[in-house]
Coordinates of C-alpha atoms in Angstrom, one line a residue:
X1 CA 65.3 -9.7 114.6
X2 CA 65.8 -6.0 115.8
X3 CA 62.6 -4.9 117.0
X4 CA 63.1 -1.7 114.2
X5 CA 59.9 0.4 113.9
X6 CA 58.8 2.1 110.4
X7 CA 58.9 6.2 110.2
X8 CA 56.2 7.9 112.4
X9 CA 57.5 11.7 111.8
X10 CA 55.1 13.4 109.8
X11 CA 56.9 13.6 106.1
X12 CA 56.8 16.6 103.3
X13 CA 58.6 17.5 100.6
X14 CA 59.6 21.3 100.1
X15 CA 60.8 23.7 97.0
X16 CA 61.4 27.1 96.6
X17 CA 61.9 29.8 94.0
X18 CA 62.5 33.4 94.9
X19 CA 60.1 34.0 98.2
X20 CA 57.8 31.6 97.0
X21 CA 57.7 28.1 99.6
X22 CA 55.6 24.6 98.6
X23 CA 55.4 22.2 100.9
X24 CA 53.7 19.0 99.4
X25 CA 52.2 16.8 101.6
X26 CA 53.5 13.2 101.7
X27 CA 50.2 11.5 103.3
X28 CA 48.5 11.9 100.0
X29 CA 50.5 14.0 97.8
X30 CA 48.7 17.0 98.1
X31 CA 49.2 21.0 98.4
X32 CA 49.9 21.5 102.8
X33 CA 51.1 24.9 102.0
X34 CA 52.2 28.0 99.6
X35 CA 53.6 30.9 100.7
X36 CA 54.7 34.1 98.2
X37 CA 56.6 35.9 101.6
X38 CA 54.4 36.7 104.1
X39 CA 51.3 35.7 102.2
X40 CA 50.0 32.0 102.7
X41 CA 48.2 32.0 99.0
X42 CA 47.0 28.7 100.0
X43 CA 44.9 28.0 103.0
X44 CA 46.6 25.2 104.0
X45 CA 47.1 23.3 107.4
X46 CA 49.8 22.4 109.9
X47 CA 52.5 20.2 109.1
X48 CA 51.1 15.9 110.6
X49 CA 47.5 17.4 111.3
X50 CA 44.2 16.1 109.8
X51 CA 43.2 18.9 107.5
X52 CA 39.6 19.4 107.3
X53 CA 37.8 19.9 103.7
X54 CA 40.4 17.6 102.3
X55 CA 42.4 20.9 101.9
X56 CA 45.1 20.3 98.8
X57 CA 43.9 16.6 98.2
X58 CA 44.5 14.7 95.0
X59 CA 41.6 13.1 94.5
X60 CA 41.4 10.3 92.4
X61 CA 40.0 7.5 91.2
X62 CA 36.6 9.5 91.5
X63 CA 36.5 13.8 92.8
X64 CA 33.4 14.5 95.1
X65 CA 30.8 12.0 95.9
X66 CA 29.7 9.2 95.1
X67 CA 25.5 8.4 95.9
X68 CA 25.2 5.6 98.6
X69 CA 29.2 4.2 97.0
X70 CA 27.2 2.7 94.6
X71 CA 28.1 2.1 91.4
X72 CA 28.4 -0.5 88.4
X73 CA 30.9 -1.2 85.6
X74 CA 30.8 -3.3 83.0
X75 CA 27.7 -5.5 84.5
X76 CA 29.2 -5.8 88.2
X77 CA 27.7 -4.1 90.8
X78 CA 30.6 -2.4 93.0
X79 CA 30.2 -0.7 96.1
X80 CA 32.5 1.5 98.0
X81 CA 33.3 2.5 101.4
X82 CA 30.8 5.7 102.6
X83 CA 32.1 8.2 104.7
X84 CA 29.3 7.6 107.6
X85 CA 25.8 6.3 108.2
X86 CA 24.5 9.9 108.4
X87 CA 26.2 10.5 105.4
X88 CA 25.8 7.9 103.0
X89 CA 28.6 9.1 100.3
X90 CA 31.9 8.3 98.9
X91 CA 33.9 10.8 99.1
X92 CA 37.0 12.0 97.1
X93 CA 38.6 9.4 95.7
X94 CA 40.8 6.8 97.4
X95 CA 44.5 8.5 98.4
X96 CA 44.3 11.1 100.8
X97 CA 45.6 9.3 103.4
X98 CA 48.1 7.1 101.7
X99 CA 51.5 7.2 101.8
X100 CA 54.1 9.6 98.9
X101 CA 57.2 8.9 97.4
X102 CA 59.5 11.3 96.0
X103 CA 60.0 10.5 92.5
X104 CA 62.1 13.4 91.3
X105 CA 63.3 16.7 93.1
X106 CA 65.5 19.8 92.6
X107 CA 65.3 23.4 94.1
X108 CA 62.4 24.8 92.4
X109 CA 60.2 21.1 91.6
X110 CA 59.2 18.1 92.6
X111 CA 57.4 14.8 91.1
X112 CA 55.9 12.5 93.9
X113 CA 54.0 9.4 93.3
X114 CA 51.7 6.7 94.6
X115 CA 50.1 3.9 93.8
X116 CA 46.3 2.8 93.8
X117 CA 45.7 -0.9 94.6
X118 CA 43.2 -2.5 93.6
X119 CA 40.2 -3.5 96.1
X120 CA 36.5 -4.8 96.1
X121 CA 35.1 -1.7 95.2
X122 CA 37.3 -0.3 92.6
X123 CA 39.2 -3.3 91.1
X124 CA 41.6 -1.6 89.1
X125 CA 45.5 -0.6 89.7
X126 CA 46.3 3.1 88.7
X127 CA 49.5 4.8 89.1
X128 CA 49.3 8.3 89.8
X129 CA 52.3 11.0 89.4
X130 CA 51.9 14.4 90.8
X131 CA 54.5 17.3 89.1
X132 CA 55.2 20.6 91.0
X133 CA 56.7 23.1 89.1
X134 CA 57.4 26.4 91.0
X135 CA 58.6 29.9 90.0
X136 CA 58.6 33.2 91.6
X137 CA 55.4 34.2 90.2
X138 CA 53.6 30.7 89.4
X139 CA 53.0 27.0 90.6
X140 CA 52.0 24.6 87.9
X141 CA 50.5 21.3 88.8
X142 CA 50.7 18.6 86.1
X143 CA 48.6 15.1 87.4
X144 CA 49.6 12.0 85.5
X145 CA 47.6 8.6 85.9
X146 CA 48.7 5.3 84.3
X147 CA 46.6 2.2 83.8
X148 CA 48.7 -0.4 85.6
X149 CA 46.4 -3.1 85.4
X150 CA 45.5 -5.4 83.3
X151 CA 41.9 -4.3 82.5
X152 CA 40.0 -1.2 81.8
X153 CA 39.8 1.3 84.3
X154 CA 37.3 3.7 84.9
X155 CA 38.3 7.0 86.5
X156 CA 38.0 10.9 87.5
X157 CA 40.5 12.8 88.5
X158 CA 39.9 16.1 90.5
X159 CA 42.2 18.7 93.2
X160 CA 41.7 20.5 95.9
X161 CA 43.0 24.0 96.6
X162 CA 41.8 26.9 99.3
X163 CA 43.1 30.3 97.4
X164 CA 43.8 33.1 100.1
X165 CA 43.7 36.4 99.1
X166 CA 44.4 37.4 102.7
X167 CA 41.4 36.8 104.2
X168 CA 42.3 35.3 107.9
X169 CA 39.2 35.6 110.2
X170 CA 36.4 33.5 109.7
X171 CA 33.5 35.3 107.2
X172 CA 36.5 37.5 106.0
X173 CA 36.2 36.1 102.4
X174 CA 33.0 38.3 101.9
X175 CA 35.1 41.1 101.0
X176 CA 36.9 39.6 98.0
X177 CA 35.8 39.4 94.0
X178 CA 35.8 36.6 92.6
X179 CA 35.4 35.9 88.5
X180 CA 34.8 32.0 87.4
X181 CA 34.8 30.7 83.6
X182 CA 31.7 29.0 83.9
X183 CA 28.5 29.0 82.0
X184 CA 26.9 26.4 83.9
X185 CA 26.0 24.6 87.3
X186 CA 25.0 21.0 87.6
X187 CA 21.7 21.2 89.9
X188 CA 22.2 19.4 92.9
X189 CA 21.0 17.9 96.4
X190 CA 23.3 17.4 99.5
X191 CA 26.2 18.2 96.6
X192 CA 24.9 14.8 94.9
X193 CA 23.4 15.4 91.2
X194 CA 19.4 15.9 90.6
X195 CA 19.6 15.6 86.9
X196 CA 19.4 19.4 85.8
X197 CA 22.0 22.0 84.7
X198 CA 21.0 25.7 85.4
X199 CA 22.7 28.9 83.7
X200 CA 25.3 30.6 85.7
X201 CA 27.0 33.8 85.7
X202 CA 31.0 33.6 86.3
X203 CA 30.9 37.2 87.4
X204 CA 29.9 37.0 90.7
X205 CA 32.0 40.3 91.1
X206 CA 32.1 40.6 95.7
X207 CA 31.0 37.7 97.7
X208 CA 29.5 39.4 100.2
X209 CA 27.1 36.6 101.7
X210 CA 26.9 34.4 99.5
X211 CA 27.5 30.9 99.8
X212 CA 28.9 28.7 96.9
X213 CA 29.6 24.8 96.3
X214 CA 28.7 24.6 92.6
X215 CA 29.9 21.5 90.4
X216 CA 30.7 24.5 87.6
X217 CA 31.5 23.4 83.2
X218 CA 30.3 25.0 79.9
X219 CA 33.6 26.6 80.9
X220 CA 34.9 29.5 78.3
X221 CA 38.3 29.1 77.2
X222 CA 40.9 32.0 76.4
X223 CA 42.8 31.6 72.5
X224 CA 45.0 29.4 74.5
X225 CA 42.1 26.8 75.4
X226 CA 42.8 27.3 79.0
X227 CA 39.7 28.4 81.6
X228 CA 40.7 31.5 83.8
X229 CA 39.5 31.6 87.7
X230 CA 40.3 34.8 89.7
X231 CA 40.2 35.6 93.0
X232 CA 40.9 39.2 94.4
X233 CA 41.3 40.6 98.0
X234 CA 44.0 42.6 100.3
X235 CA 47.0 40.1 99.9
X236 CA 46.6 40.5 96.1
X237 CA 45.2 38.7 93.0
X238 CA 45.1 34.8 91.9
X239 CA 44.7 33.0 89.2
X240 CA 43.8 29.6 88.8
X241 CA 43.7 28.8 84.9
X242 CA 43.2 24.7 84.0
X243 CA 43.9 23.2 80.5
X244 CA 41.3 21.0 78.9
X245 CA 41.5 18.5 80.9
X246 CA 39.6 19.7 83.3
X247 CA 35.7 19.9 81.9
X248 CA 34.7 21.3 85.7
X249 CA 35.1 23.6 88.3
X250 CA 33.8 22.9 91.6
X251 CA 33.7 26.9 93.4
X252 CA 33.3 26.6 97.0
X253 CA 32.9 29.0 100.0
X254 CA 33.8 27.0 103.4
X255 CA 30.3 27.1 104.4
X256 CA 30.6 23.8 106.5
X257 CA 33.8 23.6 107.6
X258 CA 34.6 23.4 111.3
X259 CA 34.3 27.0 113.4
X260 CA 36.9 29.2 112.6
X261 CA 37.5 28.4 109.5
X262 CA 34.9 29.0 107.2
X263 CA 34.6 31.6 104.9
X264 CA 38.0 32.9 104.9
X265 CA 39.2 31.1 101.8
X266 CA 37.6 30.0 98.3
X267 CA 38.0 26.4 97.0
X268 CA 38.5 26.4 93.1
X269 CA 38.5 22.5 92.5
X270 CA 39.8 21.4 89.0
X271 CA 37.8 18.0 88.4
X272 CA 37.5 15.8 84.5
X273 CA 34.2 14.8 85.9
X274 CA 30.9 16.2 88.0
X275 CA 29.9 14.6 91.3
X276 CA 28.5 11.1 91.3
X277 CA 30.6 10.6 87.8
X278 CA 31.2 7.2 88.0
X279 CA 28.0 6.2 88.7
X280 CA 26.3 8.5 86.4
X281 CA 28.9 7.9 83.7
X282 CA 29.6 11.7 82.9
X283 CA 33.2 12.8 81.6
X284 CA 34.5 9.4 83.2
X285 CA 37.9 8.9 81.6
X286 CA 38.6 5.4 80.8
X287 CA 42.3 4.6 80.3
X288 CA 43.5 1.2 78.5
X289 CA 46.1 -1.3 80.0
X290 CA 49.0 0.8 80.0
X291 CA 47.2 3.9 78.7
X292 CA 48.0 7.6 80.3
X293 CA 45.7 10.5 81.3
X294 CA 47.5 14.0 82.6
X295 CA 45.9 17.4 83.3
X296 CA 47.9 20.9 84.2
X297 CA 46.6 23.7 85.9
X298 CA 48.5 26.5 87.2
X299 CA 48.4 29.5 90.2
X300 CA 49.7 32.7 89.7
X301 CA 49.7 35.7 91.7
X302 CA 50.0 39.2 91.8
X303 CA 50.7 41.5 94.9
X304 CA 48.3 44.2 96.1
X305 CA 50.3 47.7 95.4

């Protein structure tokens, strides 16, 4: 035997278009960094580090949280691992630290993928692929999920980008202006649904000291069927748009992040379903064997002149 060891260096893949540069973390397949010239369009993290707040992550087979990690499917009670005894929720899916492979690549685009293997709390097998395509003024992301198992598979999908518009110090996001195309907020306590819904005014305007960590739905869509969130700050304006595969957005101002990282960016998270969806059955996607779900979102930027 040779005594060989697996690779241990942090791995990522990078693409570029004009002065836009994108880094995709091959631990989890998510967004590590997106810069346009000297503008950090995403509030990312250094290569090889463990990001706080699931920055840039792909959330599959559920986004957000499941109460006590407990849910049921067709008469079976299932138990997922929970974060801790003090925080007994199953959070943000199963892929955050899983190795992804580069499936296709060119200078301005890359596709990465991985499998979700069956396990006691989620006894289904999925194939996941993410297509990233970059132009000088836009990132287009398509998430694709295929049921690679023999039984119908319930699931949810989310992504977790933190949008940055020139605020770099803790609390600076107060001066940014936000518009969200949502008309309804899911009522929550400790980030889990309480059973109600409330009207929401998406014309937030200047964020100020407003703390947001809201699952939002009833999205107002333009004639093309896309719903658009806009965030404006000293660096310029970002527009995050979602197609109809994403009926939910989680908007989070980072108030509970580690000290030094709070309220310097806004997470705008496309989601196919709300928190606790696998347990509550709200907007859960069910794929028959071989079936595919896909959803596309885009992030466009305009520099401040």
